Amino acid sequence: MIYTPLAPDQIRAAVEQELNEARFIDIHTHLFMPSLGSLGLWGIDELITYHYLEAELFRSSDVTPEQYFALSKTAQADLIWKTLFIENCPVSEATRGVISVLNSFGLPTTGDLRDARGFFASRKLETHIKDVFARAGITEVVMTNDPLDPAEAPLWEQGGEQGGEQGATRDPQFHPVLRLDRILNKWDQHWQVLRSQGYDVLADATGRSAFEVRRFLTDWAKRMEPVYMAVSLPDTFAYPEESPRALFLREAVLPLCRELGIPLSVMIGVRYLVNPALKLAGDAAGKADLRAVERLAVGFPDNRFLISVLSRENQHELCVYARKFANLMPFGCWWFLNNPSVVEEITRERIEMLGMSFIPQHSDARVLEQVIYKWRNTRRTLTPILTNSYRLLSEDGRPVTTDDIKHDINRLFRGNFETFARTGGRLSSCLQTV
């Protein structure tokens, strides 16, 4: 291989080209494969009624949440479009994202929504998914799949909306994740569901409850074949503590993750429904005590943890812990952090402290087409960050090549996840032995 260093003034163009040509894995979304049917959200009305835009609507109009949620989906979208896109300039990240999607498909970004609605109505979902992924520069996404969701669970058990004996029809573009929120955070509201399905659990989580939770998760792991398990946790999360959550983590979730060879994704810092009237838009963020992460890393050295924190104030501490524990993998800038100014700060900090041993971003998309603007934003934001890192390295005496840049980008947006999650056949062989 010929080692051809880049001149300092060539670095930005090389970074931009490699980011544009690379194809990423989106490691955390709320998208669904086609066989899970109506759970998957897509199209212009879903884009415009995304809860980020709902929150902006209530700040920019006299409409109350009660009035808004009484409207049909179409009427909600029309109201948000009129308020945020016609009467106001759509400069926020959420509104500009919709503009970016419309522009990507050559659709009008002013006027009314008739052309956009007609365009999306004409699309066949399977073809549309491939087109959207190509525009976003991704090859696959990781879903969020909740075995206690009353709308989702039957689709896995009965073969999806398309039917079939082997569970929901698989799509290699979509990877399942076993979500644990209802079990770990809302046991008092859901233990009876497990009991009704033949699992010997109790409301106070005593007796055989931990063993039976592990059995329940094992059954669902066999059904889904998840690439990891995941839970979103409040800013008050503590470990250890006397609670069903801590018990099930210790006795069920983490032992099973070890047995299956998959990570646990822990997303910390949500303050749920600080304004309940706003529904999904009503959650907030809080600073967490990351000593809980330290204790998990120390207490379970054979487990691997994907870690994301919602508070900006926790980011530096997370980097410090990642330097101490190789079984921690920081990932993404999610929810309220997913703004270029904040992403830039966090990503620069991570590169300075961790090199390229982290996962910079995921889309967290709930509506299919959101991946277009979210990954466009990521590439645009990462270009000057990586350029600056390589330029400083070059100025300090280590020449940088296009191969260096290509290798690092692949590592950041594919390789780190593939290595940490140990994907590629290993999961299937583990599940056969459970």
PDB file of C-alpha atoms in Angstrom, residues 268-410:
ATOM      1  CA  ILE A 268     -29.986   7.421  31.616  1.00  0.00           C
ATOM      2  CA  GLY A 269     -31.479  10.801  32.435  1.00  0.00           C
ATOM      3  CA  VAL A 270     -35.151  10.904  31.456  1.00  0.00           C
ATOM      4  CA  ARG A 271     -37.618  12.775  33.644  1.00  0.00           C
ATOM      5  CA  TYR A 272     -40.932  11.330  32.574  1.00  0.00           C
ATOM      6  CA  LEU A 273     -44.027  13.463  31.894  1.00  0.00           C
ATOM      7  CA  VAL A 274     -43.072  16.657  33.702  1.00  0.00           C
ATOM      8  CA  ASN A 275     -45.987  18.073  31.687  1.00  0.00           C
ATOM      9  CA  PRO A 276     -48.415  15.156  31.259  1.00  0.00           C
ATOM     10  CA  ALA A 277     -50.755  17.152  29.036  1.00  0.00           C
ATOM     11  CA  LEU A 278     -48.125  17.073  26.275  1.00  0.00           C
ATOM     12  CA  LYS A 279     -47.965  13.239  26.235  1.00  0.00           C
ATOM     13  CA  LEU A 280     -44.757  12.147  24.415  1.00  0.00           C
ATOM     14  CA  ALA A 281     -43.647  15.770  24.244  1.00  0.00           C
ATOM     15  CA  GLY A 282     -43.947  16.121  28.024  1.00  0.00           C
ATOM     16  CA  ASP A 283     -40.709  14.414  29.124  1.00  0.00           C
ATOM     17  CA  ALA A 284     -37.638  16.336  30.284  1.00  0.00           C
ATOM     18  CA  ALA A 285     -33.976  15.706  31.152  1.00  0.00           C
ATOM     19  CA  GLY A 286     -32.134  15.459  34.444  1.00  0.00           C
ATOM     20  CA  LYS A 287     -28.567  15.058  35.660  1.00  0.00           C
ATOM     21  CA  ALA A 288     -27.894  11.532  36.945  1.00  0.00           C
ATOM     22  CA  ASP A 289     -25.469  10.100  39.501  1.00  0.00           C
ATOM     23  CA  LEU A 290     -23.145   8.087  37.250  1.00  0.00           C
ATOM     24  CA  ARG A 291     -21.692   6.182  40.181  1.00  0.00           C
ATOM     25  CA  ALA A 292     -24.435   3.708  39.307  1.00  0.00           C
ATOM     26  CA  VAL A 293     -22.642   3.134  35.979  1.00  0.00           C
ATOM     27  CA  GLU A 294     -19.350   2.694  37.813  1.00  0.00           C
ATOM     28  CA  ARG A 295     -20.877   0.046  40.072  1.00  0.00           C
ATOM     29  CA  LEU A 296     -22.365  -1.821  37.131  1.00  0.00           C
ATOM     30  CA  ALA A 297     -19.020  -1.793  35.301  1.00  0.00           C
ATOM     31  CA  VAL A 298     -17.152  -3.000  38.395  1.00  0.00           C
ATOM     32  CA  GLY A 299     -19.752  -5.504  39.534  1.00  0.00           C
ATOM     33  CA  PHE A 300     -20.331  -7.080  36.132  1.00  0.00           C
ATOM     34  CA  PRO A 301     -16.947  -7.065  34.348  1.00  0.00           C
ATOM     35  CA  ASP A 302     -18.036  -9.801  31.944  1.00  0.00           C
ATOM     36  CA  ASN A 303     -21.014  -7.758  30.729  1.00  0.00           C
ATOM     37  CA  ARG A 304     -20.845  -5.065  28.069  1.00  0.00           C
ATOM     38  CA  PHE A 305     -22.794  -1.831  28.393  1.00  0.00           C
ATOM     39  CA  LEU A 306     -23.791   0.592  25.664  1.00  0.00           C
ATOM     40  CA  ILE A 307     -24.184   3.859  27.570  1.00  0.00           C
ATOM     41  CA  SER A 308     -25.915   7.112  26.658  1.00  0.00           C
ATOM     42  CA  VAL A 309     -26.751   9.927  29.063  1.00  0.00           C
ATOM     43  CA  LEU A 310     -29.331  12.623  28.430  1.00  0.00           C
ATOM     44  CA  SER A 311     -27.855  15.424  30.499  1.00  0.00           C
ATOM     45  CA  ARG A 312     -25.130  17.553  28.974  1.00  0.00           C
ATOM     46  CA  GLU A 313     -23.576  17.819  32.444  1.00  0.00           C
ATOM     47  CA  ASN A 314     -22.993  14.031  32.589  1.00  0.00           C
ATOM     48  CA  GLN A 315     -21.022  13.786  29.327  1.00  0.00           C
ATOM     49  CA  HIS A 316     -17.510  14.440  30.638  1.00  0.00           C
ATOM     50  CA  GLU A 317     -17.990  12.048  33.550  1.00  0.00           C
ATOM     51  CA  LEU A 318     -19.138   9.335  31.140  1.00  0.00           C
ATOM     52  CA  CYS A 319     -15.943   9.807  29.099  1.00  0.00           C
ATOM     53  CA  VAL A 320     -13.869   9.437  32.258  1.00  0.00           C
ATOM     54  CA  TYR A 321     -15.628   6.187  33.155  1.00  0.00           C
ATOM     55  CA  ALA A 322     -15.185   4.876  29.602  1.00  0.00           C
ATOM     56  CA  ARG A 323     -11.426   5.432  29.969  1.00  0.00           C
ATOM     57  CA  LYS A 324     -11.459   3.258  33.090  1.00  0.00           C
ATOM     58  CA  PHE A 325     -13.767   0.474  31.945  1.00  0.00           C
ATOM     59  CA  ALA A 326     -13.428  -1.177  28.532  1.00  0.00           C
ATOM     60  CA  ASN A 327     -16.844  -2.793  28.986  1.00  0.00           C
ATOM     61  CA  LEU A 328     -18.508   0.642  28.598  1.00  0.00           C
ATOM     62  CA  MET A 329     -19.256   2.000  25.115  1.00  0.00           C
ATOM     63  CA  PRO A 330     -20.544   5.602  25.010  1.00  0.00           C
ATOM     64  CA  PHE A 331     -22.937   6.152  22.129  1.00  0.00           C
ATOM     65  CA  GLY A 332     -24.961   8.906  20.550  1.00  0.00           C
ATOM     66  CA  CYS A 333     -26.293  12.320  21.419  1.00  0.00           C
ATOM     67  CA  TRP A 334     -29.968  11.655  21.882  1.00  0.00           C
ATOM     68  CA  TRP A 335     -33.174  13.585  22.329  1.00  0.00           C
ATOM     69  CA  PHE A 336     -32.448  17.111  23.649  1.00  0.00           C
ATOM     70  CA  LEU A 337     -28.727  16.698  22.934  1.00  0.00           C
ATOM     71  CA  ASN A 338     -29.234  16.108  19.210  1.00  0.00           C
ATOM     72  CA  ASN A 339     -28.519  19.675  18.169  1.00  0.00           C
ATOM     73  CA  PRO A 340     -25.369  20.515  16.179  1.00  0.00           C
ATOM     74  CA  SER A 341     -23.963  22.923  18.777  1.00  0.00           C
ATOM     75  CA  VAL A 342     -24.213  20.310  21.534  1.00  0.00           C
ATOM     76  CA  VAL A 343     -23.222  17.370  19.311  1.00  0.00           C
ATOM     77  CA  GLU A 344     -20.078  19.250  18.337  1.00  0.00           C
ATOM     78  CA  GLU A 345     -19.058  19.816  21.950  1.00  0.00           C
ATOM     79  CA  ILE A 346     -19.735  16.234  23.034  1.00  0.00           C
ATOM     80  CA  THR A 347     -18.056  14.646  20.008  1.00  0.00           C
ATOM     81  CA  ARG A 348     -14.912  16.774  20.295  1.00  0.00           C
ATOM     82  CA  GLU A 349     -14.696  15.860  23.970  1.00  0.00           C
ATOM     83  CA  ARG A 350     -15.050  12.160  23.214  1.00  0.00           C
ATOM     84  CA  ILE A 351     -12.381  12.208  20.493  1.00  0.00           C
ATOM     85  CA  GLU A 352      -9.990  14.058  22.782  1.00  0.00           C
ATOM     86  CA  MET A 353     -10.526  11.564  25.626  1.00  0.00           C
ATOM     87  CA  LEU A 354     -11.334   8.291  23.853  1.00  0.00           C
ATOM     88  CA  GLY A 355      -9.844   8.539  20.380  1.00  0.00           C
ATOM     89  CA  MET A 356     -12.194   6.721  18.020  1.00  0.00           C
ATOM     90  CA  SER A 357     -13.400   4.142  20.581  1.00  0.00           C
ATOM     91  CA  PHE A 358     -17.021   5.315  20.820  1.00  0.00           C
ATOM     92  CA  ILE A 359     -20.151   5.510  18.653  1.00  0.00           C
ATOM     93  CA  PRO A 360     -20.845   9.147  17.757  1.00  0.00           C
ATOM     94  CA  GLN A 361     -24.505   9.050  16.861  1.00  0.00           C
ATOM     95  CA  HIS A 362     -27.750   7.211  16.234  1.00  0.00           C
ATOM     96  CA  SER A 363     -30.919   8.705  14.792  1.00  0.00           C
ATOM     97  CA  ASP A 364     -33.472   7.749  17.487  1.00  0.00           C
ATOM     98  CA  ALA A 365     -35.921   8.111  14.582  1.00  0.00           C
ATOM     99  CA  ARG A 366     -39.590   7.393  15.229  1.00  0.00           C
ATOM    100  CA  VAL A 367     -40.694   8.241  11.688  1.00  0.00           C
ATOM    101  CA  LEU A 368     -38.951   6.507   8.791  1.00  0.00           C
ATOM    102  CA  GLU A 369     -37.988   9.571   6.763  1.00  0.00           C
ATOM    103  CA  GLN A 370     -36.351  11.236   9.770  1.00  0.00           C
ATOM    104  CA  VAL A 371     -33.217   9.201   9.112  1.00  0.00           C
ATOM    105  CA  ILE A 372     -32.626  11.310   5.994  1.00  0.00           C
ATOM    106  CA  TYR A 373     -32.178  14.600   7.798  1.00  0.00           C
ATOM    107  CA  LYS A 374     -30.706  13.182  10.995  1.00  0.00           C
ATOM    108  CA  TRP A 375     -27.846  11.452   9.179  1.00  0.00           C
ATOM    109  CA  ARG A 376     -27.373  14.431   6.870  1.00  0.00           C
ATOM    110  CA  ASN A 377     -26.985  16.555  10.004  1.00  0.00           C
ATOM    111  CA  THR A 378     -24.501  14.068  11.459  1.00  0.00           C
ATOM    112  CA  ARG A 379     -22.297  14.109   8.366  1.00  0.00           C
ATOM    113  CA  ARG A 380     -22.422  17.888   8.183  1.00  0.00           C
ATOM    114  CA  THR A 381     -21.592  18.271  11.891  1.00  0.00           C
ATOM    115  CA  LEU A 382     -18.845  15.644  11.899  1.00  0.00           C
ATOM    116  CA  THR A 383     -17.000  17.074   8.905  1.00  0.00           C
ATOM    117  CA  PRO A 384     -15.369  20.049  10.691  1.00  0.00           C
ATOM    118  CA  ILE A 385     -14.861  18.033  13.889  1.00  0.00           C
ATOM    119  CA  LEU A 386     -12.891  15.265  12.184  1.00  0.00           C
ATOM    120  CA  THR A 387     -11.131  17.762   9.925  1.00  0.00           C
ATOM    121  CA  ASN A 388      -9.845  19.660  12.935  1.00  0.00           C
ATOM    122  CA  SER A 389      -8.666  16.474  14.667  1.00  0.00           C
ATOM    123  CA  TYR A 390      -6.692  15.308  11.624  1.00  0.00           C
ATOM    124  CA  ARG A 391      -5.327  18.770  10.909  1.00  0.00           C
ATOM    125  CA  LEU A 392      -3.961  19.076  14.448  1.00  0.00           C
ATOM    126  CA  LEU A 393      -2.434  15.615  14.175  1.00  0.00           C
ATOM    127  CA  SER A 394      -0.804  16.523  10.874  1.00  0.00           C
ATOM    128  CA  GLU A 395       0.533  19.799  12.246  1.00  0.00           C
ATOM    129  CA  ASP A 396       2.015  17.960  15.229  1.00  0.00           C
ATOM    130  CA  GLY A 397       4.004  15.602  13.029  1.00  0.00           C
ATOM    131  CA  ARG A 398       1.900  12.542  12.115  1.00  0.00           C
ATOM    132  CA  PRO A 399       0.823  12.694   8.458  1.00  0.00           C
ATOM    133  CA  VAL A 400      -2.782  11.655   7.753  1.00  0.00           C
ATOM    134  CA  THR A 401      -3.921   9.619   4.742  1.00  0.00           C
ATOM    135  CA  THR A 402      -7.252   8.965   3.097  1.00  0.00           C
ATOM    136  CA  ASP A 403      -6.980   5.378   4.349  1.00  0.00           C
ATOM    137  CA  ASP A 404      -6.700   6.681   7.931  1.00  0.00           C
ATOM    138  CA  ILE A 405      -9.861   8.695   7.498  1.00  0.00           C
ATOM    139  CA  LYS A 406     -11.783   5.859   5.810  1.00  0.00           C
ATOM    140  CA  HIS A 407     -10.746   3.411   8.548  1.00  0.00           C
ATOM    141  CA  ASP A 408     -11.778   5.749  11.364  1.00  0.00           C
ATOM    142  CA  ILE A 409     -15.163   6.607   9.869  1.00  0.00           C
ATOM    143  CA  ASN A 410     -15.937   2.922   9.340  1.00  0.00           C
TER     144      ASN A 410
END
